PDB file of C-alpha atoms in Angstrom:
ATOM      1  CA  UNK A   3       2.019 -16.500  25.941  1.00  0.00           C
ATOM      2  CA  UNK A   4       2.438 -14.448  22.742  1.00  0.00           C
ATOM      3  CA  UNK A   5       0.012 -11.628  22.069  1.00  0.00           C
ATOM      4  CA  UNK A   6      -2.162 -12.080  19.013  1.00  0.00           C
ATOM      5  CA  UNK A   7      -2.773  -8.781  17.242  1.00  0.00           C
ATOM      6  CA  UNK A   8      -6.368  -7.888  16.518  1.00  0.00           C
ATOM      7  CA  UNK A   9      -7.201  -7.785  12.791  1.00  0.00           C
ATOM      8  CA  UNK A  10      -6.947  -4.339  11.216  1.00  0.00           C
ATOM      9  CA  UNK A  11     -10.280  -2.859  10.166  1.00  0.00           C
ATOM     10  CA  UNK A  12      -9.995  -1.230   6.746  1.00  0.00           C
ATOM     11  CA  UNK A  13     -13.648  -0.342   6.111  1.00  0.00           C
ATOM     12  CA  UNK A  14     -16.375   0.076   8.712  1.00  0.00           C
ATOM     13  CA  UNK A  15     -20.037   1.083   8.755  1.00  0.00           C
ATOM     14  CA  UNK A  16     -21.645   2.047  12.057  1.00  0.00           C
ATOM     15  CA  UNK A  17     -25.446   2.196  12.257  1.00  0.00           C
ATOM     16  CA  UNK A  18     -25.751   3.683   8.784  1.00  0.00           C
ATOM     17  CA  UNK A  19     -29.193   4.771   7.596  1.00  0.00           C
ATOM     18  CA  UNK A  20     -29.914   6.461   4.277  1.00  0.00           C
ATOM     19  CA  UNK A  21     -33.116   8.261   3.314  1.00  0.00           C
ATOM     20  CA  UNK A  22     -33.927   9.860  -0.026  1.00  0.00           C
ATOM     21  CA  UNK A  23     -36.519  12.588  -0.483  1.00  0.00           C
ATOM     22  CA  UNK A  24     -39.042  11.536  -3.120  1.00  0.00           C
ATOM     23  CA  UNK A  25     -40.919  14.313  -4.905  1.00  0.00           C
ATOM     24  CA  UNK A  26     -44.439  14.408  -3.479  1.00  0.00           C
ATOM     25  CA  UNK A  27     -43.951  11.110  -1.649  1.00  0.00           C
ATOM     26  CA  UNK A  28     -41.939  12.015   1.422  1.00  0.00           C
ATOM     27  CA  UNK A  29     -38.764  10.216   2.409  1.00  0.00           C
ATOM     28  CA  UNK A  30     -37.794   6.759   1.187  1.00  0.00           C
ATOM     29  CA  UNK A  31     -35.553   4.762   3.525  1.00  0.00           C
ATOM     30  CA  UNK A  32     -33.071   2.865   1.350  1.00  0.00           C
ATOM     31  CA  UNK A  33     -30.946   1.327   4.122  1.00  0.00           C
ATOM     32  CA  UNK A  34     -31.493   1.176   7.862  1.00  0.00           C
ATOM     33  CA  UNK A  35     -29.096   0.685  10.771  1.00  0.00           C
ATOM     34  CA  UNK A  36     -26.355  -1.116   8.820  1.00  0.00           C
ATOM     35  CA  UNK A  37     -23.197  -2.022  10.736  1.00  0.00           C
ATOM     36  CA  UNK A  38     -20.306  -4.202   9.603  1.00  0.00           C
ATOM     37  CA  UNK A  39     -16.528  -4.191   9.147  1.00  0.00           C
ATOM     38  CA  UNK A  40     -14.178  -5.433   6.432  1.00  0.00           C
ATOM     39  CA  UNK A  41     -10.719  -6.415   7.641  1.00  0.00           C
ATOM     40  CA  UNK A  42      -7.290  -5.984   6.094  1.00  0.00           C
ATOM     41  CA  UNK A  43      -6.765  -8.321   3.140  1.00  0.00           C
ATOM     42  CA  UNK A  44     -10.328  -9.630   3.296  1.00  0.00           C
ATOM     43  CA  UNK A  45     -12.810  -9.948   0.435  1.00  0.00           C
ATOM     44  CA  UNK A  46     -16.439  -9.559   1.486  1.00  0.00           C
ATOM     45  CA  UNK A  47     -19.400  -9.896  -0.871  1.00  0.00           C
ATOM     46  CA  UNK A  48     -22.658  -8.042  -0.359  1.00  0.00           C
ATOM     47  CA  UNK A  49     -25.766  -9.695  -1.780  1.00  0.00           C
ATOM     48  CA  UNK A  50     -29.434  -8.844  -1.606  1.00  0.00           C
ATOM     49  CA  UNK A  51     -32.492  -8.061  -3.731  1.00  0.00           C
ATOM     50  CA  UNK A  52     -32.417  -5.187  -6.197  1.00  0.00           C
ATOM     51  CA  UNK A  53     -33.159  -1.864  -4.552  1.00  0.00           C
ATOM     52  CA  UNK A  54     -31.934  -2.852  -1.090  1.00  0.00           C
ATOM     53  CA  UNK A  55     -29.192  -0.199  -1.000  1.00  0.00           C
ATOM     54  CA  UNK A  56     -26.028  -2.136  -1.829  1.00  0.00           C
ATOM     55  CA  UNK A  57     -24.678   0.497  -4.218  1.00  0.00           C
ATOM     56  CA  UNK A  58     -25.645   3.229  -1.766  1.00  0.00           C
ATOM     57  CA  UNK A  59     -23.384   1.597   0.820  1.00  0.00           C
ATOM     58  CA  UNK A  60     -20.472   1.690  -1.623  1.00  0.00           C
ATOM     59  CA  UNK A  61     -21.146   5.348  -2.347  1.00  0.00           C
ATOM     60  CA  UNK A  62     -21.126   6.096   1.381  1.00  0.00           C
ATOM     61  CA  UNK A  63     -17.916   4.137   1.937  1.00  0.00           C
ATOM     62  CA  UNK A  64     -16.167   6.056  -0.832  1.00  0.00           C
ATOM     63  CA  UNK A  65     -17.341   9.439   0.406  1.00  0.00           C
ATOM     64  CA  UNK A  66     -19.458  10.160  -2.668  1.00  0.00           C
ATOM     65  CA  UNK A  67     -22.634  10.195  -0.539  1.00  0.00           C
ATOM     66  CA  UNK A  68     -23.143  11.212   3.084  1.00  0.00           C
ATOM     67  CA  UNK A  69     -25.452   8.978   5.155  1.00  0.00           C
ATOM     68  CA  UNK A  70     -28.591  10.388   6.763  1.00  0.00           C
ATOM     69  CA  UNK A  71     -27.528   8.773  10.030  1.00  0.00           C
ATOM     70  CA  UNK A  72     -24.500   6.803  11.182  1.00  0.00           C
ATOM     71  CA  UNK A  73     -20.861   6.851  10.153  1.00  0.00           C
ATOM     72  CA  UNK A  74     -18.439   5.185   7.741  1.00  0.00           C
ATOM     73  CA  UNK A  75     -14.708   4.806   8.375  1.00  0.00           C
ATOM     74  CA  UNK A  76     -11.704   3.901   6.225  1.00  0.00           C
ATOM     75  CA  UNK A  77      -8.539   3.008   8.143  1.00  0.00           C
ATOM     76  CA  UNK A  78     -10.153   4.388  11.294  1.00  0.00           C
ATOM     77  CA  UNK A  79     -10.767   7.812   9.768  1.00  0.00           C
ATOM     78  CA  UNK A  80     -14.323   9.040   9.358  1.00  0.00           C
ATOM     79  CA  UNK A  81     -15.357   9.283   5.699  1.00  0.00           C
ATOM     80  CA  UNK A  82     -16.556  12.819   5.043  1.00  0.00           C
ATOM     81  CA  UNK A  83     -15.459  13.349   1.445  1.00  0.00           C
ATOM     82  CA  UNK A  84     -14.029  11.388  -1.474  1.00  0.00           C
ATOM     83  CA  UNK A  85     -11.283   9.202  -0.018  1.00  0.00           C
ATOM     84  CA  UNK A  86      -7.983   8.635  -1.831  1.00  0.00           C
ATOM     85  CA  UNK A  87      -7.531   5.277  -0.078  1.00  0.00           C
ATOM     86  CA  UNK A  88     -10.639   3.899  -1.785  1.00  0.00           C
ATOM     87  CA  UNK A  89     -11.037   2.962  -5.464  1.00  0.00           C
ATOM     88  CA  UNK A  90     -14.208   2.054  -7.369  1.00  0.00           C
ATOM     89  CA  UNK A  91     -14.718  -0.464 -10.144  1.00  0.00           C
ATOM     90  CA  UNK A  92     -18.098  -0.578 -11.892  1.00  0.00           C
ATOM     91  CA  UNK A  93     -19.808  -2.868 -14.387  1.00  0.00           C
ATOM     92  CA  UNK A  94     -19.097  -0.277 -17.107  1.00  0.00           C
ATOM     93  CA  UNK A  95     -15.398   0.173 -17.800  1.00  0.00           C
ATOM     94  CA  UNK A  96     -15.719   3.969 -18.373  1.00  0.00           C
ATOM     95  CA  UNK A  97     -12.437   4.066 -20.294  1.00  0.00           C
ATOM     96  CA  UNK A  98     -11.650   7.371 -21.996  1.00  0.00           C
ATOM     97  CA  UNK A  99     -11.918   6.697 -25.747  1.00  0.00           C
ATOM     98  CA  UNK A 100      -9.361   9.338 -26.745  1.00  0.00           C
ATOM     99  CA  UNK A 101      -6.615   7.894 -24.517  1.00  0.00           C
ATOM    100  CA  UNK A 102      -4.560   4.794 -25.230  1.00  0.00           C
ATOM    101  CA  UNK A 103      -4.800   1.807 -22.921  1.00  0.00           C
ATOM    102  CA  UNK A 104      -1.655   2.694 -20.986  1.00  0.00           C
ATOM    103  CA  UNK A 105      -2.839   6.302 -20.711  1.00  0.00           C
ATOM    104  CA  UNK A 106      -6.180   5.098 -19.339  1.00  0.00           C
ATOM    105  CA  UNK A 107      -4.429   3.014 -16.677  1.00  0.00           C
ATOM    106  CA  UNK A 108      -2.314   6.026 -15.730  1.00  0.00           C
ATOM    107  CA  UNK A 109      -5.293   8.363 -15.469  1.00  0.00           C
ATOM    108  CA  UNK A 110      -6.048   8.040 -11.748  1.00  0.00           C
ATOM    109  CA  UNK A 111      -2.378   8.171 -10.801  1.00  0.00           C
ATOM    110  CA  UNK A 112      -2.008  11.260 -12.975  1.00  0.00           C
ATOM    111  CA  UNK A 113      -4.758  12.967 -10.965  1.00  0.00           C
ATOM    112  CA  UNK A 114      -2.864  12.054  -7.794  1.00  0.00           C
ATOM    113  CA  UNK A 115       0.147  13.965  -9.116  1.00  0.00           C
ATOM    114  CA  UNK A 116       2.463  10.955  -9.378  1.00  0.00           C
ATOM    115  CA  UNK A 117       5.462  11.686 -11.670  1.00  0.00           C
ATOM    116  CA  UNK A 118       5.168  10.437 -15.247  1.00  0.00           C
ATOM    117  CA  UNK A 119       7.963   7.842 -14.960  1.00  0.00           C
ATOM    118  CA  UNK A 120       6.363   6.233 -11.899  1.00  0.00           C
ATOM    119  CA  UNK A 121       2.825   6.205 -13.238  1.00  0.00           C
ATOM    120  CA  UNK A 122       4.032   4.674 -16.507  1.00  0.00           C
ATOM    121  CA  UNK A 123       5.973   2.038 -14.561  1.00  0.00           C
ATOM    122  CA  UNK A 124       2.874   1.115 -12.552  1.00  0.00           C
ATOM    123  CA  UNK A 125       0.679   1.017 -15.636  1.00  0.00           C
ATOM    124  CA  UNK A 126       3.065  -1.123 -17.664  1.00  0.00           C
ATOM    125  CA  UNK A 127       3.577  -3.579 -14.785  1.00  0.00           C
ATOM    126  CA  UNK A 128      -0.170  -3.990 -14.319  1.00  0.00           C
ATOM    127  CA  UNK A 129      -0.849  -4.388 -18.035  1.00  0.00           C
ATOM    128  CA  UNK A 130       1.871  -7.028 -18.167  1.00  0.00           C
ATOM    129  CA  UNK A 131       0.350  -8.910 -15.225  1.00  0.00           C
ATOM    130  CA  UNK A 132      -3.011  -8.969 -17.030  1.00  0.00           C
ATOM    131  CA  UNK A 133      -1.434 -10.070 -20.333  1.00  0.00           C
ATOM    132  CA  UNK A 134      -2.266  -6.775 -21.984  1.00  0.00           C
ATOM    133  CA  UNK A 135       1.224  -5.340 -22.540  1.00  0.00           C
ATOM    134  CA  UNK A 136       1.026  -5.730 -26.317  1.00  0.00           C
ATOM    135  CA  UNK A 137      -2.122  -3.577 -26.350  1.00  0.00           C
ATOM    136  CA  UNK A 138      -0.645  -0.621 -24.437  1.00  0.00           C
ATOM    137  CA  UNK A 139      -0.834   1.702 -27.430  1.00  0.00           C
ATOM    138  CA  UNK A 140      -4.257   0.562 -28.603  1.00  0.00           C
ATOM    139  CA  UNK A 141      -7.448   2.495 -27.950  1.00  0.00           C
ATOM    140  CA  UNK A 142     -10.468   1.157 -26.027  1.00  0.00           C
ATOM    141  CA  UNK A 143     -12.594   0.569 -29.143  1.00  0.00           C
ATOM    142  CA  UNK A 144      -9.944  -1.853 -30.403  1.00  0.00           C
ATOM    143  CA  UNK A 145     -10.348  -4.196 -27.399  1.00  0.00           C
ATOM    144  CA  UNK A 146     -12.997  -6.749 -26.502  1.00  0.00           C
ATOM    145  CA  UNK A 147     -15.338  -6.182 -23.554  1.00  0.00           C
ATOM    146  CA  UNK A 148     -13.387  -8.555 -21.336  1.00  0.00           C
ATOM    147  CA  UNK A 149     -10.076  -6.906 -22.185  1.00  0.00           C
ATOM    148  CA  UNK A 150     -11.551  -3.494 -21.432  1.00  0.00           C
ATOM    149  CA  UNK A 151     -12.644  -4.712 -18.000  1.00  0.00           C
ATOM    150  CA  UNK A 152      -9.108  -5.955 -17.317  1.00  0.00           C
ATOM    151  CA  UNK A 153      -7.869  -2.489 -18.225  1.00  0.00           C
ATOM    152  CA  UNK A 154     -10.430  -1.000 -15.836  1.00  0.00           C
ATOM    153  CA  UNK A 155      -9.163  -3.301 -13.084  1.00  0.00           C
ATOM    154  CA  UNK A 156      -5.578  -2.279 -13.810  1.00  0.00           C
ATOM    155  CA  UNK A 157      -6.590   1.394 -13.635  1.00  0.00           C
ATOM    156  CA  UNK A 158      -8.291   0.756 -10.278  1.00  0.00           C
ATOM    157  CA  UNK A 159      -5.197  -0.927  -8.844  1.00  0.00           C
ATOM    158  CA  UNK A 160      -2.746   1.635 -10.252  1.00  0.00           C
ATOM    159  CA  UNK A 161      -3.751   4.201  -7.620  1.00  0.00           C
ATOM    160  CA  UNK A 162      -2.678   1.666  -4.953  1.00  0.00           C
ATOM    161  CA  UNK A 163      -5.856   1.915  -2.853  1.00  0.00           C
ATOM    162  CA  UNK A 164      -6.253   0.302   0.569  1.00  0.00           C
ATOM    163  CA  UNK A 165      -9.865  -0.635  -0.213  1.00  0.00           C
ATOM    164  CA  UNK A 166     -11.509  -1.652  -3.503  1.00  0.00           C
ATOM    165  CA  UNK A 167     -15.249  -1.165  -3.915  1.00  0.00           C
ATOM    166  CA  UNK A 168     -16.508  -3.405  -6.710  1.00  0.00           C
ATOM    167  CA  UNK A 169     -20.053  -2.877  -7.983  1.00  0.00           C
ATOM    168  CA  UNK A 170     -20.939  -5.910 -10.139  1.00  0.00           C
ATOM    169  CA  UNK A 171     -17.746  -5.431 -12.166  1.00  0.00           C
ATOM    170  CA  UNK A 172     -18.234  -8.495 -14.401  1.00  0.00           C
ATOM    171  CA  UNK A 173     -21.990  -8.516 -14.996  1.00  0.00           C
ATOM    172  CA  UNK A 174     -21.709  -7.117 -18.540  1.00  0.00           C
ATOM    173  CA  UNK A 175     -19.503  -9.887 -19.991  1.00  0.00           C
ATOM    174  CA  UNK A 176     -20.190 -13.447 -21.099  1.00  0.00           C
ATOM    175  CA  UNK A 177     -19.859 -16.385 -18.698  1.00  0.00           C
ATOM    176  CA  UNK A 178     -16.473 -17.621 -19.942  1.00  0.00           C
ATOM    177  CA  UNK A 179     -14.911 -14.153 -19.870  1.00  0.00           C
ATOM    178  CA  UNK A 180     -16.437 -13.589 -16.451  1.00  0.00           C
ATOM    179  CA  UNK A 181     -14.615 -16.596 -15.012  1.00  0.00           C
ATOM    180  CA  UNK A 182     -11.307 -15.384 -16.432  1.00  0.00           C
ATOM    181  CA  UNK A 183     -11.862 -11.925 -14.944  1.00  0.00           C
ATOM    182  CA  UNK A 184     -12.820 -13.442 -11.596  1.00  0.00           C
ATOM    183  CA  UNK A 185      -9.556 -15.390 -11.610  1.00  0.00           C
ATOM    184  CA  UNK A 186      -7.547 -12.274 -12.485  1.00  0.00           C
ATOM    185  CA  UNK A 187      -9.217 -10.291  -9.712  1.00  0.00           C
ATOM    186  CA  UNK A 188      -8.822 -13.048  -7.114  1.00  0.00           C
ATOM    187  CA  UNK A 189      -5.133 -13.574  -7.854  1.00  0.00           C
ATOM    188  CA  UNK A 190      -4.423  -9.860  -7.824  1.00  0.00           C
ATOM    189  CA  UNK A 191      -6.233  -9.271  -4.534  1.00  0.00           C
ATOM    190  CA  UNK A 192      -4.428 -12.182  -2.898  1.00  0.00           C
ATOM    191  CA  UNK A 193      -0.988 -11.191  -4.181  1.00  0.00           C
ATOM    192  CA  UNK A 194      -1.394  -7.511  -3.291  1.00  0.00           C
ATOM    193  CA  UNK A 195      -3.155  -8.102   0.024  1.00  0.00           C
ATOM    194  CA  UNK A 196      -5.861  -5.605  -0.911  1.00  0.00           C
ATOM    195  CA  UNK A 197      -9.184  -5.360   0.896  1.00  0.00           C
ATOM    196  CA  UNK A 198     -12.373  -5.500  -1.179  1.00  0.00           C
ATOM    197  CA  UNK A 199     -16.119  -5.118  -0.806  1.00  0.00           C
ATOM    198  CA  UNK A 200     -17.917  -6.702  -3.778  1.00  0.00           C
ATOM    199  CA  UNK A 201     -21.535  -6.315  -4.830  1.00  0.00           C
ATOM    200  CA  UNK A 202     -22.829  -9.204  -6.886  1.00  0.00           C
ATOM    201  CA  UNK A 203     -26.106 -10.878  -7.794  1.00  0.00           C
ATOM    202  CA  UNK A 204     -24.227 -14.050  -8.761  1.00  0.00           C
ATOM    203  CA  UNK A 205     -24.242 -16.307  -5.689  1.00  0.00           C
ATOM    204  CA  UNK A 206     -21.526 -18.587  -7.095  1.00  0.00           C
ATOM    205  CA  UNK A 207     -19.337 -15.542  -7.655  1.00  0.00           C
ATOM    206  CA  UNK A 208     -19.937 -14.440  -4.066  1.00  0.00           C
ATOM    207  CA  UNK A 209     -18.914 -17.850  -2.735  1.00  0.00           C
ATOM    208  CA  UNK A 210     -15.858 -18.400  -4.933  1.00  0.00           C
ATOM    209  CA  UNK A 211     -14.360 -14.919  -4.492  1.00  0.00           C
ATOM    210  CA  UNK A 212     -15.067 -14.187  -0.843  1.00  0.00           C
ATOM    211  CA  UNK A 213     -13.983 -14.795   2.720  1.00  0.00           C
ATOM    212  CA  UNK A 214     -17.433 -13.758   3.951  1.00  0.00           C
ATOM    213  CA  UNK A 215     -20.815 -13.001   2.396  1.00  0.00           C
ATOM    214  CA  UNK A 216     -23.215 -10.474   3.927  1.00  0.00           C
ATOM    215  CA  UNK A 217     -26.902 -10.887   3.088  1.00  0.00           C
ATOM    216  CA  UNK A 218     -29.180  -7.862   2.934  1.00  0.00           C
ATOM    217  CA  UNK A 219     -32.949  -7.713   3.234  1.00  0.00           C
ATOM    218  CA  UNK A 220     -35.364  -6.002   0.916  1.00  0.00           C
ATOM    219  CA  UNK A 221     -35.632  -2.239   1.305  1.00  0.00           C
ATOM    220  CA  UNK A 222     -35.059  -0.740   3.758  1.00  0.00           C
ATOM    221  CA  UNK A 223     -31.884  -2.791   3.453  1.00  0.00           C
ATOM    222  CA  UNK A 224     -30.228  -4.123   6.548  1.00  0.00           C
ATOM    223  CA  UNK A 225     -27.826  -7.010   7.202  1.00  0.00           C
ATOM    224  CA  UNK A 226     -29.804 -10.152   7.990  1.00  0.00           C
ATOM    225  CA  UNK A 227     -27.009 -12.732   7.888  1.00  0.00           C
ATOM    226  CA  UNK A 228     -23.260 -13.201   7.626  1.00  0.00           C
ATOM    227  CA  UNK A 229     -21.846 -16.389   6.098  1.00  0.00           C
ATOM    228  CA  UNK A 230     -18.159 -17.262   6.496  1.00  0.00           C
ATOM    229  CA  UNK A 231     -16.857 -19.126   3.430  1.00  0.00           C
ATOM    230  CA  UNK A 232     -14.665 -21.930   4.725  1.00  0.00           C
ATOM    231  CA  UNK A 233     -13.031 -23.035   1.474  1.00  0.00           C
ATOM    232  CA  UNK A 234      -9.422 -23.185   0.260  1.00  0.00           C
ATOM    233  CA  UNK A 235      -7.993 -21.429  -2.819  1.00  0.00           C
ATOM    234  CA  UNK A 236      -9.600 -18.012  -2.600  1.00  0.00           C
ATOM    235  CA  UNK A 237      -7.007 -16.914  -5.158  1.00  0.00           C
ATOM    236  CA  UNK A 238      -8.311 -19.441  -7.697  1.00  0.00           C
ATOM    237  CA  UNK A 239     -12.105 -19.213  -8.020  1.00  0.00           C
ATOM    238  CA  UNK A 240     -12.128 -21.601 -10.978  1.00  0.00           C
ATOM    239  CA  UNK A 241     -10.573 -24.324  -8.805  1.00  0.00           C
ATOM    240  CA  UNK A 242     -12.804 -23.304  -5.909  1.00  0.00           C
ATOM    241  CA  UNK A 243     -15.889 -24.022  -8.009  1.00  0.00           C
ATOM    242  CA  UNK A 244     -14.969 -27.719  -7.913  1.00  0.00           C
ATOM    243  CA  UNK A 245     -15.183 -27.846  -4.119  1.00  0.00           C
ATOM    244  CA  UNK A 246     -18.234 -29.921  -3.087  1.00  0.00           C
ATOM    245  CA  UNK A 247     -19.274 -27.350  -0.476  1.00  0.00           C
ATOM    246  CA  UNK A 248     -19.748 -24.574  -3.056  1.00  0.00           C
ATOM    247  CA  UNK A 249     -23.246 -25.774  -3.943  1.00  0.00           C
ATOM    248  CA  UNK A 250     -24.094 -26.028  -0.235  1.00  0.00           C
ATOM    249  CA  UNK A 251     -23.080 -22.405   0.292  1.00  0.00           C
ATOM    250  CA  UNK A 252     -25.072 -21.278  -2.749  1.00  0.00           C
ATOM    251  CA  UNK A 253     -28.141 -23.128  -1.469  1.00  0.00           C
ATOM    252  CA  UNK A 254     -27.683 -21.544   1.960  1.00  0.00           C
ATOM    253  CA  UNK A 255     -27.478 -18.056   0.445  1.00  0.00           C
ATOM    254  CA  UNK A 256     -30.594 -18.713  -1.644  1.00  0.00           C
ATOM    255  CA  UNK A 257     -32.399 -19.709   1.535  1.00  0.00           C
ATOM    256  CA  UNK A 258     -31.246 -16.588   3.374  1.00  0.00           C
ATOM    257  CA  UNK A 259     -32.401 -14.379   0.507  1.00  0.00           C
ATOM    258  CA  UNK A 260     -35.815 -16.061   0.622  1.00  0.00           C
ATOM    259  CA  UNK A 261     -36.006 -15.227   4.338  1.00  0.00           C
ATOM    260  CA  UNK A 262     -35.254 -11.621   3.472  1.00  0.00           C
ATOM    261  CA  UNK A 263     -38.003 -11.537   0.876  1.00  0.00           C
ATOM    262  CA  UNK A 264     -40.595 -13.155   3.106  1.00  0.00           C
ATOM    263  CA  UNK A 265     -40.095 -11.595   6.506  1.00  0.00           C
ATOM    264  CA  UNK A 266     -38.694  -8.085   6.252  1.00  0.00           C
ATOM    265  CA  UNK A 267     -40.580  -4.850   5.718  1.00  0.00           C
ATOM    266  CA  UNK A 268     -41.220  -3.778   2.153  1.00  0.00           C
ATOM    267  CA  UNK A 269     -41.749  -0.265   0.800  1.00  0.00           C
ATOM    268  CA  UNK A 270     -42.918   1.116  -2.553  1.00  0.00           C
ATOM    269  CA  UNK A 271     -40.647   0.705  -5.563  1.00  0.00           C
ATOM    270  CA  UNK A 272     -37.885   3.226  -6.270  1.00  0.00           C
ATOM    271  CA  UNK A 273     -34.613   4.171  -4.641  1.00  0.00           C
ATOM    272  CA  UNK A 274     -31.113   2.768  -4.545  1.00  0.00           C
ATOM    273  CA  UNK A 275     -29.815  -0.558  -5.766  1.00  0.00           C
TER     274      UNK A 275
END
């Protein structure tokens, strides 16, 4: 009988707790005892009420923040500082206004010390794949919001990370542009085999882009449910939206979030998203 290899864990959290000192108010526990793994080539969405610590988890996974307790790992190595195998994409594109589009895409690779010819090759290939090649020599202010986010995605992928951390990357654009960006992201992740952890408040986005959805409680945030998305066409979220089960998954996630609101401990306002 042939041996079946165990899936490769790209990103892992083990019993992670995060507390923040609040001036005159003691410590605020943002997340408590969070454990989960994201496997090679998988897309996992993280949903939960505002302030439950979703963004804090991304910061911990990238090495930007150290947890109060517990550990995070990327490719089996403990995360203790900013990790070159991890790339962030945020809802703000944060493009450098004085650099052209192709120079913006090359920026992260430039920091890595990649030779100019190679970083330009990567940037031009990515811009071409996102239908932005003709705008290579433009500046950010000359592009629409949706185009700027595609540039930001290209910049994120140019560094060739093992893991992408996506913090509501499409929340600042209109609904039609959002669907186009979701399609671009889904196709790129599928074709490149990249692993991604996505924060979103859009339950339809979570369902159409993901292999699994993790549901967090109110603060102190912890994982209260894990939903496997059993749908075809993860690389085409627009087509996925037409699957009859999408609405069932959205309703299920709404129900799980209600459970989180009703039954889990609440603390005073403030703290991480």
